[in-house]
Amino acid sequence: MTHTLGLDIGTFETKGTLVADDGTITAIASRPHKMIVPRPGWAEHRADEDWWGDFVHVTKALLAQSGLDPKRIRAVATSAIGPCMLPVDATGAPLMNGVLYGVDTRAAAQIEALNASIGQDRILATCGNALTSQSVGPKILWLRETHPDRFARTTKVLTSTSYLTWKLTGRYVIDHYTAANFSPLYDVNRLAWTDALADILPLSHLPDLMWSTDIAGHVTPAAAAETGLAPGTPVTCGTIDAAAEAVSVGVQFPGEMMLMYGSTIFIIQVTAAPVRDARLWYAPWLFPGAHASMAGLATSGTLTHWFRDQLARDTDFATLAAEAAQSPKGAKGLICLPYFSGERTPIHDAQAKGAFFGLDLTHTRADLFRAALEGIAMGTAHVFDTYRELDAAPSRVLAVGGGTQNAVWMQATSDLAHTPQLVCEKTMGASYGDAFLAAVAIGAVMPDEITRWNPVARTVTPEPTAVYDRQYPLWKALYAQTKDIAHALG
């Protein structure tokens, strides 16, 4: 039986999956890495060590584990955290660490300057998005203004997936879904790069645009020697990890939404027409003629990691979750603002601060951890409220990611967002979606066959919860009433 290979670079881990033609998983391999935080508000990865190095390691592990002849792999598809900003020189060598997606807020001054010079309404009309920490354009401008020598040596500006595809095929490409995050350099109306709004860098320095399932090229002999893949294996253009994750659980029709529990909460809803609002993000979906509306929190899984590392060392997440389940809903009056890296949607406030409010001497570690999970769930509910205000509430929500194993977190999210969540049989996420997209790219399956590959297994049903009805408005008021203090702290 032939296979496709999907590989995803996450914030803290790389995962690869070998999948047979019928959707059966043959092998799974992973490798951890760290998010580099050289200063508050910055977030980076090392392109060669964390992106390409992980790809090589995981691919070799998959081949060794499965014993599969590499020639039996019909296609490769990748996804990765994004959108990222990685300048490379004329040889394709990275000129610095890759600057990560919206959790990196270093370009706040450039966002302000571009908004002032271009106009926020014009940016939204052309790009479909407001400029936020998720936007790559301001980060390129940051590079030009703060490191002119490095900028002068820049031949291409890539994202994480683009770098992997270049290493595999020798081609610089990017999919439209990812490119839409390069505001103000991408025109969503023309599906093309633009310099009409700002002269940030020559457009020739950006990768070629493709659709996610287009074949970008084939594995080169050099890449084959490093990875163990067969030379000539087709490689797709690839996409951002969250998009591949949405595909993995069957998000395909308008109204269907993915709710991803990962390092951050990330939301993608497929829509029949563009949903353009400064509080959310917009992009063309992975296939021509479809649209996507996105949202995301800045800290979710990263907050649980922080909690464990700082307050519960030598304790695993299963134990923390079990403790949180013993704390009552509402965590005995404790409220957590989860803005430990600022916040993305819907408030787009890079200077927002995290907080536990309402502490007294009766509170325990279990209460604190429950409050953290409920704080993330309240941030998610805030996004759902925004969709409802725009008459764009989802018709179906499919949950995915490591957080789906945490019953407290899942139930709190359904309760606060007032929505059921469907969980599919396979929840490993983006790498499985990548393998499916690789199969689509070579015509082995049709896009709607994902529900055969990965059917729904269970549903989390919302429960009426009076304590949440009382605390959620207080949670929103806490941010509003302390915003000025948070900004003054710097």
Coordinates of C-alpha atoms in Angstrom, one line a residue:
M1 CA 0.0 0.0 0.0
T2 CA 1.2 3.5 -0.8
H3 CA 1.4 6.3 1.7
T4 CA 1.6 10.1 2.1
L5 CA 3.7 11.9 4.7
G6 CA 2.5 14.9 6.7
L7 CA 4.8 16.8 9.0
D8 CA 4.0 19.8 11.2
I9 CA 6.3 22.2 13.1
G10 CA 4.5 23.4 16.2
T11 CA 5.5 26.0 18.8
F12 CA 7.0 23.4 21.1
E13 CA 7.0 20.2 19.1
T14 CA 7.4 18.8 15.6
K15 CA 5.2 15.8 14.7
G16 CA 5.1 13.6 11.6
T17 CA 2.6 11.1 10.4
L18 CA 2.8 8.4 7.7
V19 CA -0.7 7.6 6.5
A20 CA -1.9 4.9 4.1
D21 CA -4.3 5.5 1.2
D22 CA -7.3 4.6 3.3
G23 CA -6.4 7.0 6.2
T24 CA -4.9 4.4 8.5
I25 CA -1.9 5.7 10.4
T26 CA 1.2 3.7 9.9
A27 CA 3.7 5.6 12.0
I28 CA 3.9 8.7 14.2
A29 CA 7.0 10.4 15.4
S30 CA 7.8 13.6 17.2
R31 CA 10.6 15.8 18.5
P32 CA 10.4 18.6 21.1
H33 CA 12.0 22.0 20.7
K34 CA 11.8 25.3 22.6
M35 CA 10.4 28.7 21.9
I36 CA 13.1 31.2 22.3
V37 CA 12.1 34.4 24.3
P38 CA 15.2 36.6 24.2
R39 CA 13.2 39.5 25.7
P40 CA 9.6 40.2 26.8
G41 CA 7.3 40.3 23.8
W42 CA 9.7 38.4 21.5
A43 CA 9.3 34.8 20.3
E44 CA 11.7 33.0 18.0
H45 CA 12.7 29.6 16.5
R46 CA 16.0 28.6 14.9
A47 CA 15.2 27.8 11.3
D48 CA 17.9 25.2 10.7
E49 CA 17.8 23.5 14.1
D50 CA 14.1 23.7 15.0
W51 CA 12.4 23.7 11.6
W52 CA 14.7 21.8 9.1
G53 CA 16.6 19.8 11.8
D54 CA 13.3 18.6 13.2
F55 CA 12.0 17.7 9.7
V56 CA 15.1 15.6 9.0
H57 CA 15.0 13.9 12.5
V58 CA 11.2 13.1 12.4
T59 CA 11.2 11.9 8.8
K60 CA 14.1 9.5 9.5
A61 CA 12.3 8.3 12.6
L62 CA 9.1 7.6 10.6
L63 CA 10.9 5.6 8.0
A64 CA 12.8 3.6 10.6
Q65 CA 9.6 2.9 12.6
S66 CA 7.6 1.9 9.6
G67 CA 10.2 0.0 7.6
L68 CA 8.5 1.6 4.6
D69 CA 10.4 1.9 1.3
P70 CA 10.6 5.6 0.7
K71 CA 9.5 5.1 -2.9
R72 CA 6.1 4.1 -1.5
I73 CA 5.6 7.6 -0.2
R74 CA 3.6 9.3 -3.0
A75 CA 3.7 12.9 -1.7
V76 CA 4.9 15.1 1.2
A77 CA 3.0 18.0 2.7
T78 CA 4.2 20.3 5.5
S79 CA 2.7 22.8 7.8
A80 CA 4.3 25.0 10.5
I81 CA 3.6 27.7 13.0
G82 CA 2.9 30.9 11.3
P83 CA 2.9 33.4 10.0
C84 CA 6.6 33.8 10.7
M85 CA 9.3 36.2 9.4
L86 CA 12.6 34.7 8.3
P87 CA 15.0 36.7 6.1
V88 CA 17.5 34.6 4.1
D89 CA 20.4 35.6 1.9
A90 CA 21.2 34.8 -1.7
T91 CA 22.1 31.2 -0.8
G92 CA 18.9 30.7 1.2
A93 CA 20.8 30.8 4.5
P94 CA 18.9 32.4 7.5
L95 CA 20.1 35.8 8.5
M96 CA 18.5 35.5 12.0
N97 CA 16.2 33.4 14.0
G98 CA 12.7 33.1 12.7
V99 CA 10.3 35.7 14.2
L100 CA 7.1 33.9 15.2
Y101 CA 3.5 34.6 14.7
G102 CA 1.2 36.9 16.8
V103 CA 2.8 35.9 20.1
D104 CA 5.8 38.1 19.0
T105 CA 4.9 41.7 19.6
R106 CA 8.2 43.5 18.7
A107 CA 6.7 45.5 15.8
A108 CA 4.2 47.5 17.8
A109 CA 5.8 50.8 16.8
Q110 CA 5.8 49.8 13.1
I111 CA 2.1 48.9 13.3
E112 CA 1.3 52.3 14.7
A113 CA 3.4 54.1 12.0
L114 CA 1.9 52.1 9.1
N115 CA -1.7 52.7 10.4
A116 CA -1.0 56.4 10.6
S117 CA 0.6 56.6 7.1
I118 CA -1.8 54.3 5.2
G119 CA -5.0 54.5 7.2
Q120 CA -6.7 51.7 9.0
D121 CA -9.8 51.6 6.8
R122 CA -7.7 51.4 3.6
I123 CA -5.6 48.5 5.1
L124 CA -8.7 46.6 6.0
A125 CA -10.3 47.1 2.6
T126 CA -7.2 46.0 0.7
C127 CA -5.8 43.3 3.0
G128 CA -9.0 42.0 4.7
N129 CA -7.2 42.4 8.0
A130 CA -6.2 45.1 10.5
L131 CA -2.5 45.4 11.3
T132 CA -1.8 43.4 14.4
S133 CA 1.0 41.4 16.0
Q134 CA 0.0 38.6 13.6
S135 CA 1.0 40.7 10.6
V136 CA 4.3 40.0 8.9
G137 CA 4.6 43.3 7.1
P138 CA 5.4 45.4 10.2
K139 CA 8.0 42.8 11.3
I140 CA 9.8 43.2 8.0
L141 CA 9.7 46.9 8.5
W142 CA 11.1 46.4 12.0
L143 CA 14.0 44.4 10.4
R144 CA 14.7 47.2 7.9
E145 CA 14.6 49.9 10.6
T146 CA 16.5 48.2 13.3
H147 CA 19.0 46.0 11.4
P148 CA 19.7 47.8 8.0
D149 CA 22.8 45.7 7.3
R150 CA 20.9 42.5 7.7
F151 CA 18.0 43.8 5.7
A152 CA 20.5 44.8 2.9
R153 CA 21.6 41.2 2.6
T154 CA 18.0 39.8 2.5
T155 CA 17.1 38.2 -0.8
K156 CA 13.9 36.6 0.4
V157 CA 11.6 36.9 3.4
L158 CA 10.1 33.5 4.1
T159 CA 7.7 31.9 6.6
S160 CA 8.3 28.6 8.4
T161 CA 6.6 26.4 5.8
S162 CA 8.3 28.3 2.9
Y163 CA 11.7 27.5 4.4
L164 CA 10.9 23.8 4.7
T165 CA 9.6 23.7 1.1
W166 CA 12.8 25.5 -0.1
K167 CA 15.0 23.0 1.7
L168 CA 13.1 20.1 0.1
T169 CA 12.6 21.4 -3.4
G170 CA 14.8 24.5 -4.0
R171 CA 11.8 26.6 -4.6
Y172 CA 10.5 29.7 -2.7
V173 CA 6.8 29.4 -2.4
I174 CA 3.9 30.4 -0.1
D175 CA 0.2 29.6 -0.1
H176 CA -2.4 32.3 -0.3
Y177 CA -3.8 31.4 3.1
T178 CA -0.5 32.2 4.7
A179 CA 0.3 35.2 2.5
A180 CA -2.9 37.0 3.6
N181 CA -1.1 37.4 7.0
F182 CA 1.7 39.5 5.3
S183 CA -0.4 42.6 5.5
P184 CA 0.0 45.3 4.2
L185 CA 1.8 43.4 1.4
Y186 CA -1.0 41.1 0.2
D187 CA -4.2 42.2 -1.6
V188 CA -7.0 39.8 -0.8
N189 CA -9.1 41.2 -3.6
R190 CA -6.6 40.4 -6.3
L191 CA -5.0 37.4 -4.5
A192 CA -1.6 39.0 -5.2
W193 CA 1.3 40.7 -3.6
T194 CA 1.1 44.5 -3.5
D195 CA 3.3 47.5 -2.8
A196 CA 0.4 50.0 -3.3
L197 CA 0.0 50.6 0.4
A198 CA 3.6 50.7 1.6
D199 CA 7.1 50.4 0.2
I200 CA 8.5 48.0 2.7
L201 CA 10.6 45.7 0.5
P202 CA 10.8 44.8 -3.2
L203 CA 8.0 42.3 -4.0
S204 CA 10.6 40.1 -5.7
H205 CA 11.9 39.4 -2.2
L206 CA 8.6 37.5 -1.4
P207 CA 8.0 33.8 -2.3
D208 CA 5.8 32.8 -5.3
L209 CA 2.1 32.4 -4.5
M210 CA 0.4 29.1 -4.8
W211 CA -2.6 27.2 -3.4
S212 CA -1.8 24.9 -0.5
T213 CA -2.3 21.6 -2.4
D214 CA -0.4 22.8 -5.5
I215 CA 2.8 20.7 -6.1
A216 CA 5.6 23.2 -5.4
G217 CA 8.4 20.8 -6.6
H218 CA 10.0 17.5 -5.9
V219 CA 12.5 16.3 -3.3
T220 CA 16.0 17.2 -4.5
P221 CA 18.9 14.7 -4.4
A222 CA 20.5 16.8 -1.6
A223 CA 17.3 16.8 0.5
A224 CA 16.8 13.1 -0.1
A225 CA 20.3 12.4 1.2
E226 CA 19.5 14.3 4.4
T227 CA 16.0 13.0 5.0
G228 CA 15.9 9.5 3.6
L229 CA 13.1 10.4 1.3
A230 CA 13.2 9.3 -2.3
P231 CA 14.4 11.8 -4.8
G232 CA 11.6 13.2 -7.0
T233 CA 8.9 12.7 -4.4
P234 CA 6.2 15.5 -4.9
V235 CA 6.1 18.2 -2.3
T236 CA 3.0 20.4 -1.8
C237 CA 3.2 24.2 -1.2
G238 CA 2.1 23.6 2.4
T239 CA 0.3 25.9 4.8
I240 CA 0.1 27.2 8.4
D241 CA -0.4 24.5 11.1
A242 CA -3.8 25.6 12.2
A243 CA -5.2 25.3 8.7
A244 CA -3.9 21.7 8.4
E245 CA -5.3 21.0 11.8
A246 CA -8.8 22.2 10.7
V247 CA -8.6 19.9 7.6
S248 CA -7.6 17.0 9.9
V249 CA -11.0 17.1 11.7
G250 CA -13.2 17.7 8.7
V251 CA -13.7 21.5 8.6
Q252 CA -14.6 22.0 4.9
F253 CA -18.1 23.7 4.5
P254 CA -19.2 27.2 5.3
G255 CA -20.2 27.5 9.0
E256 CA -17.9 24.8 10.1
M257 CA -15.3 25.9 12.7
M258 CA -12.2 24.4 14.1
L259 CA -11.3 25.2 17.7
M260 CA -7.7 24.2 18.3
Y261 CA -6.4 23.7 21.8
G262 CA -2.7 24.1 21.4
S263 CA 0.1 26.5 22.5
T264 CA -2.5 29.1 21.7
I265 CA -6.2 28.7 21.1
F266 CA -6.7 29.1 17.3
I267 CA -10.0 29.3 15.5
I268 CA -10.8 28.9 11.8
Q269 CA -14.3 29.1 10.4
V270 CA -14.9 28.5 6.7
T271 CA -17.3 31.1 5.3
A272 CA -19.2 31.5 2.1
A273 CA -18.1 35.1 1.7
P274 CA -15.3 37.2 3.4
V275 CA -15.9 38.2 7.0
R276 CA -14.0 41.4 7.4
D277 CA -13.8 42.9 10.9
A278 CA -10.7 44.5 12.5
R279 CA -11.2 42.2 15.6
L280 CA -10.7 39.0 13.5
W281 CA -8.5 37.8 10.7
Y282 CA -9.4 37.0 7.1
A283 CA -7.7 34.9 4.5
P284 CA -8.6 33.0 1.3
W285 CA -9.1 29.4 2.4
L286 CA -6.9 26.6 1.2
F287 CA -8.9 26.0 -2.0
P288 CA -9.9 28.6 -4.7
G289 CA -13.3 30.3 -4.1
A290 CA -13.5 29.6 -0.4
H291 CA -12.9 31.9 2.6
A292 CA -11.7 31.7 6.1
S293 CA -12.3 33.8 9.2
M294 CA -9.8 33.3 12.0
A295 CA -9.2 34.2 15.6
G296 CA -6.6 33.3 18.2
L297 CA -5.6 33.9 21.8
A298 CA -2.0 34.7 22.6
T299 CA -1.4 32.3 25.5
S300 CA -3.3 29.1 26.1
G301 CA -1.2 25.9 26.2
T302 CA 1.8 28.2 26.8
L303 CA 0.0 29.4 30.0
T304 CA -0.5 25.9 31.2
H305 CA 3.2 25.2 30.6
W306 CA 4.1 28.4 32.5
F307 CA 1.9 27.3 35.4
R308 CA 3.5 23.8 35.6
D309 CA 7.0 25.1 35.2
Q310 CA 6.7 27.9 37.8
L311 CA 4.1 26.6 40.3
A312 CA 4.0 22.8 39.9
R313 CA 7.4 21.5 38.9
D314 CA 7.7 17.7 38.7
T315 CA 3.9 17.5 38.3
D316 CA 2.4 16.3 35.0
F317 CA -0.6 17.8 33.3
A318 CA -2.8 14.9 34.1
T319 CA -2.3 15.4 37.8
L320 CA -3.0 19.2 37.5
A321 CA -6.1 18.5 35.5
A322 CA -7.3 16.0 38.1
E323 CA -6.7 18.6 40.8
A324 CA -8.6 21.3 38.9
A325 CA -11.6 18.9 38.6
Q326 CA -11.8 18.9 42.4
S327 CA -12.1 22.7 42.4
P328 CA -15.7 23.9 41.8
K329 CA -16.7 25.7 38.7
G330 CA -15.7 29.4 39.1
A331 CA -12.6 28.3 41.1
K332 CA -14.1 29.7 44.4
G333 CA -14.4 33.2 43.0
L334 CA -11.0 33.4 41.3
I335 CA -10.7 35.1 37.9
C336 CA -7.7 34.8 35.6
L337 CA -6.8 37.2 32.8
P338 CA -4.8 34.9 30.4
Y339 CA -3.0 37.8 28.8
F340 CA 0.5 36.6 29.7
S341 CA 1.8 37.5 26.2
G342 CA -0.5 40.3 25.6
E343 CA -3.6 39.3 23.6
R344 CA -4.6 38.8 20.0
T345 CA -8.3 38.6 19.1
P346 CA -10.6 40.2 19.7
I347 CA -8.9 43.0 21.8
H348 CA -5.5 43.1 19.9
D349 CA -3.7 44.5 22.9
A350 CA 0.0 43.7 22.9
Q351 CA 0.4 45.4 26.3
A352 CA -2.4 43.5 28.1
K353 CA -1.2 41.7 31.2
G354 CA -2.0 38.4 32.8
A355 CA -3.5 38.4 36.3
F356 CA -5.1 36.2 39.0
F357 CA -7.8 38.3 40.7
G358 CA -9.8 37.5 43.8
L359 CA -7.2 35.5 45.7
D360 CA -7.6 34.7 49.4
L361 CA -6.0 32.4 51.8
T362 CA -8.4 29.5 51.1
H363 CA -7.3 29.2 47.5
T364 CA -5.2 26.2 46.5
R365 CA -3.1 25.3 43.5
A366 CA -6.1 23.4 42.2
D367 CA -8.2 26.6 42.2
L368 CA -5.4 28.5 40.5
F369 CA -5.1 26.0 37.7
R370 CA -8.9 25.8 37.2
A371 CA -9.0 29.6 37.1
A372 CA -6.3 29.6 34.4
L373 CA -8.2 27.1 32.3
E374 CA -11.4 29.1 32.8
G375 CA -9.6 32.3 31.9
I376 CA -8.6 30.8 28.6
A377 CA -12.2 29.6 28.1
M378 CA -13.5 33.1 28.8
G379 CA -11.1 34.5 26.2
T380 CA -12.5 31.9 23.8
A381 CA -16.0 32.8 24.7
H382 CA -15.1 36.5 24.0
V383 CA -14.2 35.4 20.4
F384 CA -17.5 33.5 20.0
D385 CA -19.3 36.6 21.2
T386 CA -17.6 38.6 18.4
Y387 CA -18.7 36.1 15.7
R388 CA -22.3 36.3 17.0
E389 CA -22.2 40.1 16.8
L390 CA -21.2 39.8 13.2
D391 CA -24.0 37.3 12.5
A392 CA -21.3 34.7 11.7
A393 CA -21.8 32.2 14.5
P394 CA -20.6 28.8 13.6
S395 CA -23.0 26.0 12.8
R396 CA -20.6 23.2 13.8
V397 CA -17.5 23.3 16.1
L398 CA -14.9 20.7 15.8
A399 CA -12.3 20.6 18.6
V400 CA -8.7 19.4 18.2
G401 CA -5.3 19.5 19.9
G402 CA -3.8 18.4 23.1
G403 CA -6.2 20.3 25.2
T404 CA -9.1 18.0 24.1
Q405 CA -7.7 15.6 26.7
N406 CA -8.4 18.0 29.5
A407 CA -12.1 17.6 30.4
V408 CA -12.2 20.6 32.7
W409 CA -10.9 22.9 30.0
M410 CA -13.2 21.5 27.3
Q411 CA -16.3 21.7 29.5
A412 CA -15.6 25.2 30.7
T413 CA -15.2 26.3 27.0
S414 CA -18.5 24.7 26.0
D415 CA -20.3 26.2 29.0
L416 CA -18.9 29.7 28.6
A417 CA -19.2 29.8 24.8
H418 CA -22.6 28.1 24.9
T419 CA -21.7 25.7 22.1
P420 CA -21.3 22.0 21.7
Q421 CA -17.9 20.7 20.6
L422 CA -17.3 17.6 18.4
V423 CA -14.2 15.6 18.9
C424 CA -13.0 13.2 16.1
E425 CA -11.4 9.8 16.5
K426 CA -8.0 11.1 15.5
T427 CA -6.8 14.2 17.4
M428 CA -3.1 14.3 16.5
G429 CA -3.9 17.3 14.4
A430 CA -1.9 19.1 11.7
S431 CA 0.4 16.3 10.6
Y432 CA -2.6 14.1 9.9
G433 CA -4.2 17.0 8.0
D434 CA -1.0 17.4 6.0
A435 CA -1.0 13.8 5.0
F436 CA -4.6 14.2 3.8
L437 CA -3.7 17.4 1.9
A438 CA -0.8 15.5 0.2
A439 CA -3.3 12.8 -0.9
V440 CA -5.6 15.5 -2.2
A441 CA -2.7 17.1 -4.1
I442 CA -2.0 13.9 -6.1
G443 CA -5.6 13.1 -6.7
A444 CA -5.7 10.1 -4.3
V445 CA -8.7 11.5 -2.4
M446 CA -11.3 14.2 -2.8
P447 CA -11.4 17.0 -0.1
D448 CA -14.7 15.8 1.3
E449 CA -13.4 12.4 2.1
I450 CA -11.7 13.6 5.3
T451 CA -14.9 12.6 7.2
R452 CA -14.3 9.0 6.1
W453 CA -10.6 9.2 7.3
N454 CA -11.6 10.8 10.6
P455 CA -15.2 10.5 11.8
V456 CA -16.6 12.2 14.9
A457 CA -16.2 10.2 18.1
R458 CA -17.8 12.3 20.9
T459 CA -19.5 15.5 21.8
V460 CA -19.0 17.9 24.7
T461 CA -22.3 19.5 25.5
P462 CA -22.7 22.9 27.2
E463 CA -24.2 23.0 30.7
P464 CA -26.1 26.0 32.2
T465 CA -23.7 27.4 34.8
A466 CA -24.9 30.3 37.0
V467 CA -21.4 31.0 38.4
Y468 CA -20.1 31.5 34.9
D469 CA -23.0 33.8 34.1
R470 CA -21.9 35.9 37.0
Q471 CA -18.2 35.8 36.6
Y472 CA -17.8 36.2 32.8
P473 CA -19.0 39.8 32.8
L474 CA -16.7 40.5 35.7
W475 CA -13.8 39.0 33.7
K476 CA -14.5 41.4 30.9
A477 CA -14.8 44.3 33.3
L478 CA -11.5 43.4 35.0
Y479 CA -9.6 43.9 31.7
A480 CA -11.4 47.1 30.8
Q481 CA -10.9 48.6 34.3
T482 CA -7.2 47.7 34.6
K483 CA -6.2 48.3 31.0
D484 CA -4.5 51.7 31.7
I485 CA -2.6 50.2 34.6
A486 CA -1.3 47.3 32.4
H487 CA -0.2 49.8 29.7
A488 CA 1.5 52.0 32.3
L489 CA 3.5 49.0 33.5
G490 CA 5.0 48.8 30.0

